[in-house]
Coordinates of C-alpha atoms in Angstrom, one line a residue:
Chain Y
M1 CA 84.9 121.4 62.6
I2 CA 81.3 121.3 63.3
Y3 CA 80.1 117.4 63.6
G4 CA 83.9 115.9 64.2
D5 CA 87.1 115.3 61.9
K6 CA 89.6 113.2 60.8
N7 CA 89.8 111.2 64.9
T8 CA 86.1 110.8 64.8
G9 CA 84.9 106.6 64.3
V10 CA 82.4 105.6 62.0
I11 CA 79.7 102.9 61.5
V12 CA 78.0 102.3 59.0
Q13 CA 74.2 100.9 59.3
G14 CA 73.0 98.9 56.3
A15 CA 77.0 98.1 55.7
T16 CA 76.6 94.5 53.3
G17 CA 73.8 96.0 51.6
R18 CA 74.8 97.6 47.3
Q19 CA 75.3 101.4 48.3
G20 CA 76.3 100.6 52.1
S21 CA 79.5 98.6 51.1
F22 CA 79.5 100.9 47.8
H23 CA 79.9 103.6 49.4
I24 CA 82.2 102.3 52.6
N25 CA 84.8 102.3 50.1
L26 CA 84.8 106.1 49.5
M27 CA 84.3 107.0 52.9
N28 CA 87.7 105.2 53.7
E29 CA 89.9 105.8 50.6
Y30 CA 88.7 109.3 51.7
A31 CA 89.6 108.8 55.4
R32 CA 92.8 107.4 53.7
S33 CA 93.6 110.9 51.7
V34 CA 93.4 112.5 54.9
G35 CA 94.9 110.8 57.2
G36 CA 92.0 110.2 59.3
R37 CA 90.3 107.0 60.9
G38 CA 87.1 106.9 58.2
V39 CA 84.8 103.2 58.9
V40 CA 85.8 101.2 62.1
A41 CA 82.9 98.5 61.4
G42 CA 79.4 98.0 60.2
V43 CA 76.6 96.9 60.6
T44 CA 73.7 94.3 59.7
P45 CA 71.3 92.6 61.7
G46 CA 72.1 88.9 60.9
R47 CA 76.0 89.9 59.1
G48 CA 77.7 89.1 62.1
G49 CA 80.8 87.8 61.7
Q50 CA 81.2 88.7 57.7
E51 CA 83.7 91.6 56.6
V52 CA 83.1 94.9 53.7
Q53 CA 85.2 96.3 52.1
G54 CA 88.3 95.5 55.3
V55 CA 85.7 96.5 57.8
P56 CA 84.4 93.9 60.1
V57 CA 80.1 94.1 60.5
Y58 CA 77.9 92.7 63.8
N59 CA 74.8 92.5 63.5
T60 CA 73.9 95.5 66.2
V61 CA 75.5 98.5 67.1
K62 CA 76.0 97.3 70.4
E63 CA 78.3 94.9 69.2
A64 CA 80.2 97.3 67.1
L65 CA 80.7 99.5 69.7
A66 CA 81.8 96.8 72.2
E67 CA 84.8 96.3 70.1
H68 CA 85.3 99.3 68.0
D69 CA 85.7 103.0 69.1
A70 CA 82.3 105.6 67.2
S71 CA 81.0 108.2 67.7
A72 CA 79.3 108.4 64.4
S73 CA 76.8 106.7 62.4
V74 CA 76.2 106.2 58.4
L75 CA 72.8 105.0 57.8
F76 CA 72.2 103.2 54.4
V77 CA 69.1 100.7 56.0
P78 CA 65.8 100.4 53.0
A79 CA 63.6 103.2 54.1
R80 CA 61.0 100.0 55.9
A81 CA 64.0 99.5 58.8
A82 CA 65.8 102.8 58.8
G83 CA 63.3 104.7 61.5
D84 CA 63.9 101.3 63.8
S85 CA 67.6 101.9 63.0
I86 CA 68.3 105.3 64.1
M87 CA 66.6 104.7 67.1
E88 CA 69.1 102.1 67.6
A89 CA 72.2 103.7 67.4
A90 CA 70.9 106.9 69.4
S91 CA 70.5 104.8 72.1
A92 CA 74.0 103.0 72.0
G93 CA 75.1 106.4 72.6
L94 CA 76.4 107.5 69.2
E95 CA 76.4 111.3 69.1
L96 CA 75.1 111.4 65.1
V97 CA 73.8 109.9 62.8
V98 CA 73.5 110.9 59.3
A99 CA 70.6 108.8 57.6
I100 CA 71.5 109.5 54.0
T101 CA 67.6 107.0 53.4
E102 CA 65.3 108.0 51.0
H103 CA 61.5 107.3 50.8
I104 CA 61.7 107.1 54.6
P105 CA 57.8 107.6 56.3
V106 CA 57.6 111.1 57.5
H107 CA 55.8 109.1 60.7
D108 CA 58.9 107.4 61.3
A109 CA 61.2 109.6 60.8
M110 CA 59.1 112.0 63.4
R111 CA 59.2 109.6 65.8
A112 CA 63.1 108.9 65.1
I113 CA 64.2 112.2 65.4
A114 CA 62.4 112.4 68.5
Y115 CA 63.5 109.5 70.2
A116 CA 67.3 110.5 69.3
H117 CA 66.9 113.6 70.4
Y118 CA 66.0 112.1 74.2
C119 CA 68.7 110.2 74.0
G120 CA 71.3 113.6 73.1
C121 CA 71.5 112.4 69.8
A122 CA 71.6 114.7 67.1
V123 CA 70.4 113.7 63.0
I124 CA 71.1 114.8 60.1
G125 CA 68.8 113.6 56.9
P126 CA 67.3 111.7 56.5
N127 CA 67.5 112.3 52.8
C128 CA 70.7 113.5 52.7
P129 CA 74.0 113.4 50.3
G130 CA 75.6 113.9 54.9
L131 CA 78.6 115.8 55.5
L132 CA 81.5 116.9 54.1
S133 CA 84.5 118.7 55.9
P134 CA 87.7 118.9 53.2
G135 CA 91.0 117.4 54.1
E136 CA 89.2 115.8 57.5
Q137 CA 86.2 113.8 57.6
K138 CA 82.8 112.9 55.2
L139 CA 79.8 111.1 56.5
G140 CA 77.5 110.0 53.5
I141 CA 78.1 109.9 49.8
M142 CA 79.5 113.2 48.8
P143 CA 82.0 113.0 46.1
A144 CA 84.5 115.0 47.7
H145 CA 87.1 115.1 44.9
L146 CA 84.5 118.8 44.1
A147 CA 85.4 119.9 47.1
S148 CA 88.5 122.2 48.8
R149 CA 89.5 123.2 52.5
G150 CA 88.4 126.8 53.3
R151 CA 86.4 128.9 55.2
V152 CA 82.6 128.5 53.8
G153 CA 80.0 126.2 55.2
V154 CA 77.8 125.1 52.8
I155 CA 74.0 123.8 54.2
S156 CA 71.6 122.6 51.9
R157 CA 67.8 120.7 51.8
S158 CA 68.8 119.7 48.5
G159 CA 71.7 116.9 47.8
T160 CA 73.0 117.0 44.3
L161 CA 72.1 121.0 44.1
T162 CA 74.6 120.5 46.8
Y163 CA 77.5 119.1 44.6
E164 CA 76.5 121.9 42.4
V165 CA 77.5 124.5 44.5
V166 CA 80.6 123.0 46.0
D167 CA 81.8 122.6 42.4
E168 CA 81.3 126.1 41.7
L169 CA 82.8 127.5 45.1
T170 CA 85.8 124.9 44.0
R171 CA 86.4 126.5 40.8
A172 CA 86.1 130.3 41.6
G173 CA 88.8 129.5 44.5
I174 CA 86.3 129.2 47.4
G175 CA 87.1 126.6 49.7
Q176 CA 85.4 125.2 52.3
S177 CA 84.7 124.7 56.1
T178 CA 82.7 122.3 56.5
V179 CA 79.1 121.2 53.9
V180 CA 76.5 120.3 55.2
G181 CA 73.1 118.3 53.1
I182 CA 70.5 118.2 55.9
G183 CA 68.3 116.5 53.7
G184 CA 64.3 116.9 51.7
D185 CA 62.3 115.5 53.7
P186 CA 59.2 118.1 55.1
V187 CA 60.8 116.4 58.5
I188 CA 64.4 116.6 59.4
G189 CA 66.6 116.2 62.7
Q190 CA 68.9 118.9 62.2
T191 CA 67.7 122.3 60.2
F192 CA 69.3 125.1 59.3
S193 CA 69.2 126.6 62.8
D194 CA 70.8 124.0 63.7
V195 CA 73.8 123.6 61.6
L196 CA 73.8 127.4 62.0
A197 CA 74.1 127.7 65.4
R198 CA 77.4 124.9 64.5
F199 CA 79.1 126.7 62.3
E200 CA 78.6 129.9 64.7
E201 CA 80.6 128.6 67.1
D202 CA 83.2 127.5 64.4
P203 CA 86.6 129.4 64.1
E204 CA 87.0 127.7 60.6
T205 CA 83.8 129.7 59.0
D206 CA 83.4 132.8 57.7
A207 CA 80.7 133.2 56.2
V208 CA 78.1 130.6 55.1
V209 CA 76.1 129.4 51.4
V210 CA 71.8 128.2 53.0
I211 CA 71.0 126.6 49.5
G212 CA 67.1 125.8 50.0
E213 CA 64.4 125.0 48.0
V214 CA 60.0 125.0 47.8
G215 CA 58.1 123.8 50.9
G216 CA 57.8 125.6 54.3
N217 CA 59.2 128.0 56.3
L218 CA 63.1 125.7 57.5
E219 CA 64.9 128.9 55.7
E220 CA 63.9 132.1 57.4
E221 CA 63.6 130.0 60.5
G222 CA 67.8 129.6 60.2
V223 CA 69.1 132.7 58.7
R224 CA 66.4 135.0 61.4
S225 CA 68.1 132.9 64.3
T226 CA 72.2 133.9 63.0
D227 CA 74.8 136.9 62.6
L228 CA 76.6 135.7 60.5
P229 CA 77.4 136.1 56.8
L230 CA 75.6 134.6 54.2
V231 CA 74.8 134.0 50.7
A232 CA 71.3 132.0 50.2
Y233 CA 70.4 130.5 46.5
I234 CA 66.0 128.9 46.7
A235 CA 65.3 126.3 43.6
G236 CA 62.3 125.8 42.2
V237 CA 60.8 129.0 41.1
T238 CA 59.5 127.8 38.5
A239 CA 58.5 124.0 39.8
P240 CA 54.5 123.5 38.4
P241 CA 52.2 124.3 42.4
N242 CA 53.2 121.3 44.6
K243 CA 49.7 119.4 45.9
R244 CA 47.7 121.3 48.6
M245 CA 47.7 119.8 52.0
G246 CA 44.3 121.0 52.5
H247 CA 43.1 123.0 55.0
A248 CA 46.2 122.8 57.9
G249 CA 48.6 122.3 55.8
A250 CA 47.5 126.0 53.8
I251 CA 47.1 127.3 57.4
I252 CA 50.5 126.1 59.0
E253 CA 52.7 127.3 55.7
G254 CA 50.2 130.6 55.4
G255 CA 50.8 129.4 51.8
E256 CA 53.9 130.8 51.8
G257 CA 56.2 127.7 51.1
D258 CA 56.6 128.8 47.1
A259 CA 60.2 130.0 46.2
G260 CA 58.8 133.5 45.5
S261 CA 57.6 135.2 48.4
K262 CA 60.3 132.8 50.0
I263 CA 62.6 134.1 48.2
R264 CA 61.2 137.8 48.4
R265 CA 61.4 137.7 52.5
L266 CA 64.7 136.5 52.4
K267 CA 65.5 139.6 50.4
D268 CA 63.5 141.5 53.3
L269 CA 65.9 140.1 55.6
G270 CA 68.9 141.3 54.3
V271 CA 69.9 138.1 53.1
P272 CA 71.2 138.4 50.0
V273 CA 69.8 136.3 46.9
A274 CA 71.4 133.9 44.1
S275 CA 69.3 133.6 41.3
R276 CA 71.3 130.3 39.8
P277 CA 74.4 128.1 41.4
S278 CA 76.8 130.0 39.1
E279 CA 76.5 133.4 41.4
I280 CA 76.7 132.1 44.0
P281 CA 80.5 132.3 43.8
E282 CA 80.8 136.2 43.1
F283 CA 78.3 137.2 46.6
V284 CA 80.2 134.8 48.7
R285 CA 83.2 136.7 47.5
E286 CA 81.5 139.9 48.4
L287 CA 80.8 139.0 51.6
L288 CA 85.0 138.4 53.0
Chain V
M1 CA 47.7 109.6 49.0
K2 CA 44.1 111.4 49.3
L3 CA 41.1 109.8 50.0
L4 CA 37.7 110.3 49.5
E5 CA 35.3 111.3 52.0
Y6 CA 33.7 107.6 52.6
E7 CA 36.6 106.1 52.5
A8 CA 38.2 109.1 55.3
K9 CA 34.6 107.7 57.7
Q10 CA 35.2 104.2 57.1
I11 CA 38.8 104.1 58.6
F12 CA 37.1 107.3 60.7
S13 CA 34.8 105.0 62.1
E14 CA 37.0 101.8 62.3
E15 CA 38.8 104.0 65.2
G16 CA 35.3 104.5 66.9
I17 CA 34.6 108.3 65.4
R18 CA 30.3 108.6 64.9
V19 CA 29.6 109.3 61.2
P20 CA 26.0 109.3 59.6
R21 CA 24.4 106.8 58.3
G22 CA 25.5 106.6 54.5
V23 CA 24.5 104.3 51.3
L24 CA 27.5 104.7 48.5
V25 CA 26.2 104.5 44.4
G26 CA 27.9 104.8 41.7
R27 CA 27.4 105.8 38.4
D28 CA 25.7 102.5 37.3
D29 CA 24.2 101.2 40.9
S30 CA 20.4 100.9 40.7
L31 CA 18.8 103.2 43.7
P32 CA 18.8 101.5 47.1
P33 CA 15.9 102.2 49.4
V34 CA 17.9 104.4 51.7
T35 CA 15.0 105.8 53.3
D36 CA 14.3 102.8 55.0
T37 CA 17.3 103.0 56.6
I38 CA 18.5 106.5 57.2
G39 CA 14.9 108.0 57.1
D40 CA 13.4 110.6 54.6
S41 CA 15.8 113.8 55.1
V42 CA 19.2 112.9 53.2
V43 CA 22.0 114.8 52.8
V44 CA 23.6 113.7 49.3
K45 CA 27.8 114.3 48.5
A46 CA 29.6 113.8 45.3
Q47 CA 33.3 111.9 46.4
V48 CA 35.3 114.2 44.2
D49 CA 38.9 114.8 45.8
V50 CA 37.6 118.7 44.9
G51 CA 38.0 122.0 48.0
G52 CA 35.7 123.4 48.0
R53 CA 33.0 120.6 46.6
G54 CA 29.8 122.1 48.8
K55 CA 29.9 125.8 47.4
A56 CA 30.3 124.1 43.5
G57 CA 27.4 122.4 43.6
G58 CA 29.1 119.0 45.3
V59 CA 26.4 118.5 48.3
L60 CA 22.9 118.5 48.0
M61 CA 19.8 118.1 50.7
A62 CA 16.7 115.6 49.7
D63 CA 14.2 114.4 50.2
A64 CA 12.5 110.8 49.9
G65 CA 10.0 112.6 46.7
T66 CA 13.7 114.5 45.4
L67 CA 16.0 111.4 46.5
G68 CA 16.9 110.0 42.9
E69 CA 16.4 113.3 40.8
T70 CA 18.8 114.4 42.5
A71 CA 21.0 111.3 43.3
R72 CA 20.8 111.0 39.0
N73 CA 21.8 114.3 38.1
L74 CA 24.7 114.4 40.3
L75 CA 26.5 111.3 39.4
S76 CA 26.2 113.1 35.8
A77 CA 27.5 116.2 37.2
E78 CA 31.3 117.7 37.5
I79 CA 32.1 119.0 40.4
K80 CA 35.0 122.0 39.1
G81 CA 36.0 119.7 36.2
V82 CA 36.2 116.1 37.5
P83 CA 33.5 114.2 36.9
V84 CA 31.1 112.9 40.0
L85 CA 31.4 108.4 39.7
K86 CA 29.9 108.9 43.2
V87 CA 27.8 109.8 45.9
L88 CA 27.4 109.1 48.9
I89 CA 24.0 109.9 50.5
E90 CA 24.2 110.3 54.0
E91 CA 21.3 111.1 56.7
R92 CA 20.5 114.6 58.0
L93 CA 22.4 115.2 61.4
P94 CA 19.9 117.7 63.3
I95 CA 23.2 119.9 64.2
E96 CA 23.9 121.9 67.6
H97 CA 27.1 122.6 67.5
E98 CA 30.4 122.6 64.8
Y99 CA 33.5 122.5 65.1
Y100 CA 36.4 122.1 63.5
V101 CA 39.7 119.7 63.7
S102 CA 43.0 119.3 61.7
I103 CA 45.9 116.8 62.5
T104 CA 48.9 117.5 60.6
I105 CA 53.0 117.9 61.1
D106 CA 54.6 121.1 62.0
R107 CA 57.7 120.9 59.9
S108 CA 59.6 123.5 61.0
K109 CA 58.8 121.8 65.6
K110 CA 59.1 118.0 64.2
E111 CA 55.5 117.4 65.4
T112 CA 52.4 116.9 64.6
V113 CA 50.5 119.6 65.3
I114 CA 46.2 119.6 65.8
L115 CA 43.9 122.5 64.8
F116 CA 40.8 123.3 66.3
A117 CA 38.3 125.6 66.1
D118 CA 34.6 126.4 68.2
T119 CA 33.6 127.2 65.1
G120 CA 33.7 124.8 61.9
G121 CA 32.2 124.7 58.9
V122 CA 32.6 125.8 54.7
D123 CA 33.9 129.3 56.2
I124 CA 37.8 127.9 58.1
E125 CA 39.9 129.4 55.7
E126 CA 38.4 132.1 55.7
T127 CA 38.2 132.4 59.9
A128 CA 42.4 131.5 59.8
R129 CA 42.8 134.9 58.3
T130 CA 40.2 137.6 59.3
N131 CA 40.6 135.7 62.5
P132 CA 43.1 133.5 62.9
D133 CA 43.0 133.7 67.5
A134 CA 39.2 131.5 66.9
I135 CA 41.5 128.7 65.9
R136 CA 43.7 126.8 69.1
S137 CA 46.6 124.7 68.1
V138 CA 48.6 122.3 70.0
G139 CA 52.4 120.2 69.1
I140 CA 52.1 116.6 70.5
C141 CA 55.7 114.7 71.0
P142 CA 55.8 112.1 68.1
L143 CA 56.3 109.1 71.8
L144 CA 53.4 110.2 72.7
P145 CA 50.9 107.4 72.2
D146 CA 47.3 109.6 72.6
I147 CA 46.9 113.6 73.2
P148 CA 48.2 114.6 77.1
G149 CA 44.7 115.9 78.9
F150 CA 46.0 118.9 79.3
L151 CA 46.2 119.1 75.7
Q152 CA 43.5 118.1 75.3
R153 CA 41.4 120.9 77.8
E154 CA 43.9 123.4 76.1
L155 CA 42.7 123.1 72.9
C156 CA 39.5 122.4 73.3
G157 CA 38.5 124.9 75.9
S158 CA 35.1 124.3 76.6
A159 CA 33.8 121.3 74.5
P160 CA 31.9 119.0 75.8
A161 CA 33.5 115.4 76.9
E162 CA 33.0 113.9 73.9
V163 CA 34.3 115.9 71.6
R164 CA 38.1 115.6 73.3
D165 CA 37.5 112.0 72.9
A166 CA 36.9 112.7 69.1
V167 CA 40.0 114.3 68.5
N168 CA 41.9 111.9 70.7
R169 CA 40.4 109.4 67.8
L170 CA 41.3 110.7 64.9
Y171 CA 44.7 111.9 66.1
H172 CA 45.2 108.0 66.7
V173 CA 44.0 107.5 62.7
F174 CA 46.0 109.7 62.0
C175 CA 49.3 107.9 63.7
A176 CA 48.3 104.3 62.7
K177 CA 47.4 105.6 59.1
D178 CA 50.8 107.0 57.9
A179 CA 48.3 110.3 57.4
L180 CA 50.4 114.3 56.5
L181 CA 46.4 115.3 57.1
A182 CA 44.0 113.5 58.8
E183 CA 40.3 116.4 59.6
I184 CA 36.5 116.7 60.3
N185 CA 34.9 119.7 59.1
P186 CA 32.0 119.6 60.7
L187 CA 32.6 117.8 63.5
V188 CA 28.8 118.0 65.1
T189 CA 27.0 117.6 68.5
T190 CA 23.3 116.5 67.9
P191 CA 21.2 114.9 70.3
Q192 CA 22.3 111.5 69.9
G193 CA 25.9 112.0 70.1
V194 CA 29.0 113.5 68.5
Y195 CA 29.6 113.3 64.5
A196 CA 32.5 113.6 61.6
A197 CA 29.9 115.4 59.4
D198 CA 32.9 115.0 56.7
A199 CA 36.4 113.6 56.6
K200 CA 39.0 114.1 55.5
L201 CA 43.3 111.9 55.1
I202 CA 46.0 111.8 53.2
I203 CA 48.1 109.2 53.1
D204 CA 52.2 109.4 53.2
D205 CA 53.4 108.2 49.1
N206 CA 56.4 106.5 51.4
S207 CA 53.9 104.2 53.1
L208 CA 51.0 103.9 51.0
A209 CA 52.6 100.0 50.7
R210 CA 52.1 98.8 54.7
Q211 CA 49.3 100.7 54.5
G212 CA 47.8 98.5 52.0
I213 CA 47.3 100.9 49.2
T214 CA 48.8 99.2 45.6
V215 CA 48.0 102.1 43.5
N216 CA 48.2 105.7 44.1
R217 CA 45.4 107.0 42.7
D218 CA 46.4 110.9 43.2
L219 CA 48.4 110.5 39.7
T220 CA 48.3 110.1 35.6
E221 CA 48.8 107.8 33.8
R222 CA 52.2 108.6 32.5
E223 CA 53.4 109.3 36.3
K224 CA 52.4 106.3 37.6
E225 CA 54.8 105.0 34.5
A226 CA 57.5 107.0 36.3
E227 CA 56.6 106.3 39.8
K228 CA 56.9 102.0 39.1
H229 CA 60.9 103.5 38.4
G230 CA 61.5 104.8 41.4
F231 CA 61.0 108.7 39.9
S232 CA 59.3 112.2 40.5
Y233 CA 57.5 112.9 37.3
V234 CA 56.1 116.6 36.6
E235 CA 54.4 117.4 32.4
L236 CA 55.0 120.6 31.3
D237 CA 54.4 122.2 28.9
G238 CA 57.4 123.0 26.6
T239 CA 60.0 121.3 24.3
I240 CA 63.1 120.6 26.4
G241 CA 63.2 117.2 27.9
V242 CA 64.9 117.4 31.3
I243 CA 65.7 114.7 33.3
G244 CA 68.6 115.5 36.8
N245 CA 69.6 113.4 39.9
G246 CA 68.4 115.0 43.2
A247 CA 64.6 117.2 43.5
G248 CA 66.9 119.9 44.2
L249 CA 68.9 120.2 41.2
T250 CA 66.5 119.1 39.0
M251 CA 64.0 122.3 40.2
A252 CA 67.5 124.3 39.5
T253 CA 67.7 123.0 36.5
L254 CA 64.4 123.9 35.3
D255 CA 64.6 127.7 36.7
L256 CA 67.8 128.2 34.9
I257 CA 66.4 126.6 31.7
D258 CA 63.5 129.7 32.5
H259 CA 66.9 131.8 33.1
F260 CA 67.7 131.1 29.5
R261 CA 64.0 131.8 28.4
G262 CA 63.9 128.5 27.4
R263 CA 60.6 125.5 28.1
A264 CA 60.6 122.5 30.4
A265 CA 59.1 120.1 28.8
N266 CA 58.7 117.8 31.9
F267 CA 61.1 117.5 34.6
L268 CA 61.8 113.9 35.3
D269 CA 64.4 113.4 39.2
V270 CA 66.0 110.0 38.4
G271 CA 65.9 109.7 42.1
G272 CA 69.1 108.6 44.3
G273 CA 71.1 105.4 43.3
A274 CA 70.2 104.9 39.3
D275 CA 71.3 102.3 38.0
Q276 CA 72.3 101.6 34.0
E277 CA 67.8 99.8 33.7
R278 CA 66.4 103.3 35.8
V279 CA 68.1 105.9 34.1
C280 CA 67.4 104.2 30.7
H281 CA 64.0 104.1 31.2
A282 CA 63.3 107.7 32.3
V283 CA 65.5 108.6 28.8
R284 CA 63.1 107.0 26.7
L285 CA 60.2 108.0 29.2
V286 CA 61.0 111.9 28.9
A287 CA 61.8 111.5 25.2
G288 CA 58.0 110.0 24.5
M289 CA 56.5 113.4 24.2
P290 CA 55.9 114.5 21.2
A291 CA 56.8 117.9 22.0
V292 CA 60.3 117.2 23.0
E293 CA 63.2 118.4 20.7
V294 CA 66.2 117.8 23.1
V295 CA 66.9 116.2 26.1
I296 CA 69.3 117.5 28.8
V297 CA 70.7 115.0 31.6
N298 CA 71.8 117.4 34.8
L299 CA 73.5 114.6 36.9
L300 CA 76.1 114.4 39.8
G301 CA 77.1 111.8 41.7
G302 CA 76.7 111.1 44.4
I303 CA 75.0 108.1 45.4
T304 CA 74.2 107.8 42.0
R305 CA 77.2 106.4 39.5
C306 CA 78.2 108.4 36.7
D307 CA 78.8 105.1 34.3
E308 CA 75.7 104.1 35.4
V309 CA 73.6 106.9 34.5
A310 CA 76.0 106.8 30.5
R311 CA 75.6 103.2 29.9
G312 CA 71.6 104.0 30.5
I313 CA 71.2 106.9 27.8
I314 CA 73.6 105.1 25.7
A315 CA 71.5 102.2 25.9
A316 CA 67.8 104.1 25.7
D317 CA 68.8 105.2 21.9
I318 CA 66.7 107.8 21.1
P319 CA 66.3 110.1 18.1
Q320 CA 66.3 113.1 19.8
P321 CA 69.8 115.4 21.1
V322 CA 71.0 114.2 24.1
I323 CA 72.7 117.4 25.8
V324 CA 74.5 115.9 28.8
R325 CA 76.7 117.8 32.0
M326 CA 77.9 115.1 34.3
A327 CA 80.4 115.2 37.6
G328 CA 81.0 113.4 41.0
T329 CA 80.9 109.4 41.3
N330 CA 82.8 107.2 37.9
E331 CA 83.1 111.0 36.3
E332 CA 85.6 110.0 34.1
E333 CA 84.8 106.2 33.3
G334 CA 81.0 107.8 32.7
K335 CA 82.9 110.4 29.7
R336 CA 84.5 108.0 28.7
L337 CA 81.6 106.4 27.5
L338 CA 80.0 108.5 26.5
A339 CA 82.7 110.5 24.3
E340 CA 83.0 106.9 22.9
R341 CA 79.7 107.0 21.1
G342 CA 80.0 110.7 20.3
Y343 CA 77.8 112.6 23.0
R344 CA 77.8 116.4 23.5
M345 CA 79.2 116.9 27.0
L346 CA 79.4 120.3 27.8
G347 CA 81.7 121.2 31.9
S348 CA 78.8 123.6 33.6
M349 CA 75.6 123.3 33.9
D350 CA 75.2 126.9 33.4
E351 CA 76.6 126.3 29.4
A352 CA 74.7 123.1 29.2
V353 CA 71.6 125.2 29.8
R354 CA 71.5 127.4 27.5
A355 CA 73.0 124.1 24.8
A356 CA 69.4 122.5 25.0
V357 CA 67.3 126.3 25.2
E358 CA 69.9 127.2 21.8
A359 CA 69.0 123.8 20.5
T360 CA 65.7 124.4 21.0
E361 CA 65.3 128.4 18.8

């Protein structure tokens, strides 16, 4: 398992909100079904002393950690406060923060991720569905019933497209070791390279599906960083061209963030690229 | 959201970056006596959000005798199809040297990157292509409030200290204004000091509220309507209305429509956690385009719940057929609700997209 297992204690920040409380319940249902620990505490400033779905809520991450053994946090905090909450979790000594929140200002994300790195804390997301190691742990919002335990890792920039691919794999009889949604924002914590490095060390992963989309060059960077057998899919071939970021953006990305050229470069690196999600299982089968 | 030159210059100026003296004139304004305040030799610049404005005739030289006619002509013109509603009349600077500075975010390094060139001006993109070494760049850790001195020297080379100072001030603007891009091209030296002769600033859409910006001008009317409800929405020219959740899945749905030789009319990403009311708005918005013959809803519930989506589809009650593919959180309940009302549901994305394409043939 690449980011903890069923023994990992989990904190939920933004526990008393609509999404937080709903997903504490689903995460703990999953933890119970696999005999894991799940969410042990919630955090919402000003709501200390309450309970959500049977889980005690604290005002700060530090207070929660004084009472409970946990190493990871899942964040449902509203966008305007989410950067701050990531830093709070990192500062309190957590090893992993999974930031589900979307629409976080990119400067906040950049600062929070740099600060977390300084504290030795890995951030998954923001704007991501989190991770699922079937049979072990669920950190985030992935619909767990689509997944099945197996030996193929999945890394994706797109939340719902992850579920789509996991569903396709499961229905084709190909189980997953860990599924990681790394998030679709311009600046994210764990990138393809970071997750692939963990998969390389993971004896339970034989091959990895890389799901990318238009924009940036994180997919290529990841592919270059690993020797693992890979299959890729890139969404957005027909997407209308994005509004350009002006000179600097064009210069840095070399004008090559579009899906078509990204696919060509991945193929040049010897990675099979599926043309639609339903092709992925047969591509994976050829690798195994 | 992109700011216009005069807005960006106002912000730069508040941060202590010197900008040319200038006056903004709109279509209905009478021409103020600018020659008294900014001199006889001026530049008239169209305030339009268009790349390559100068080469397209949007930047004109004038003097006291020709200013009136030049300004009137430009104000009734279009630059690359965009009507010129405002012009900025500025003093013409006695330029000694032009530099280029641009600040943006490097996605893969997760930090700010600053680009600098000793030769600025209109041909910087050409320089980037033909002589990339002429553009230096440094990355700045997001935790630093200033560009450290050694990086200023590395970046700006032998440029005067006042140029380095202007670059650092631009970095402050970039951080304080939640910018995705802050650029001065050219940054010029004159006998009176260093000036931002042009200015570009793009604000992160996720930060508009805290920057006090209430309306995102980059959006069309329908996109604004979509944004009010928290959707990403793009109009295309086909016949299939597309609703998905998550940009990736929605884009993949478009790609698949293309694969099966159909044409999407639009796409709408309802985003995470859409409730019944938002989904209802989404369906009506997508179906409201006259060209839409069929609507496909491709939904994988995570933070979004299938039952909420089903209720939203039913409440929207649109005349066109709706083909639904849903899986994930609360899937059973969602399917039960739709089945009761006779909606067509298909098990896989391929099947659903193929059915939508067939419905338009």
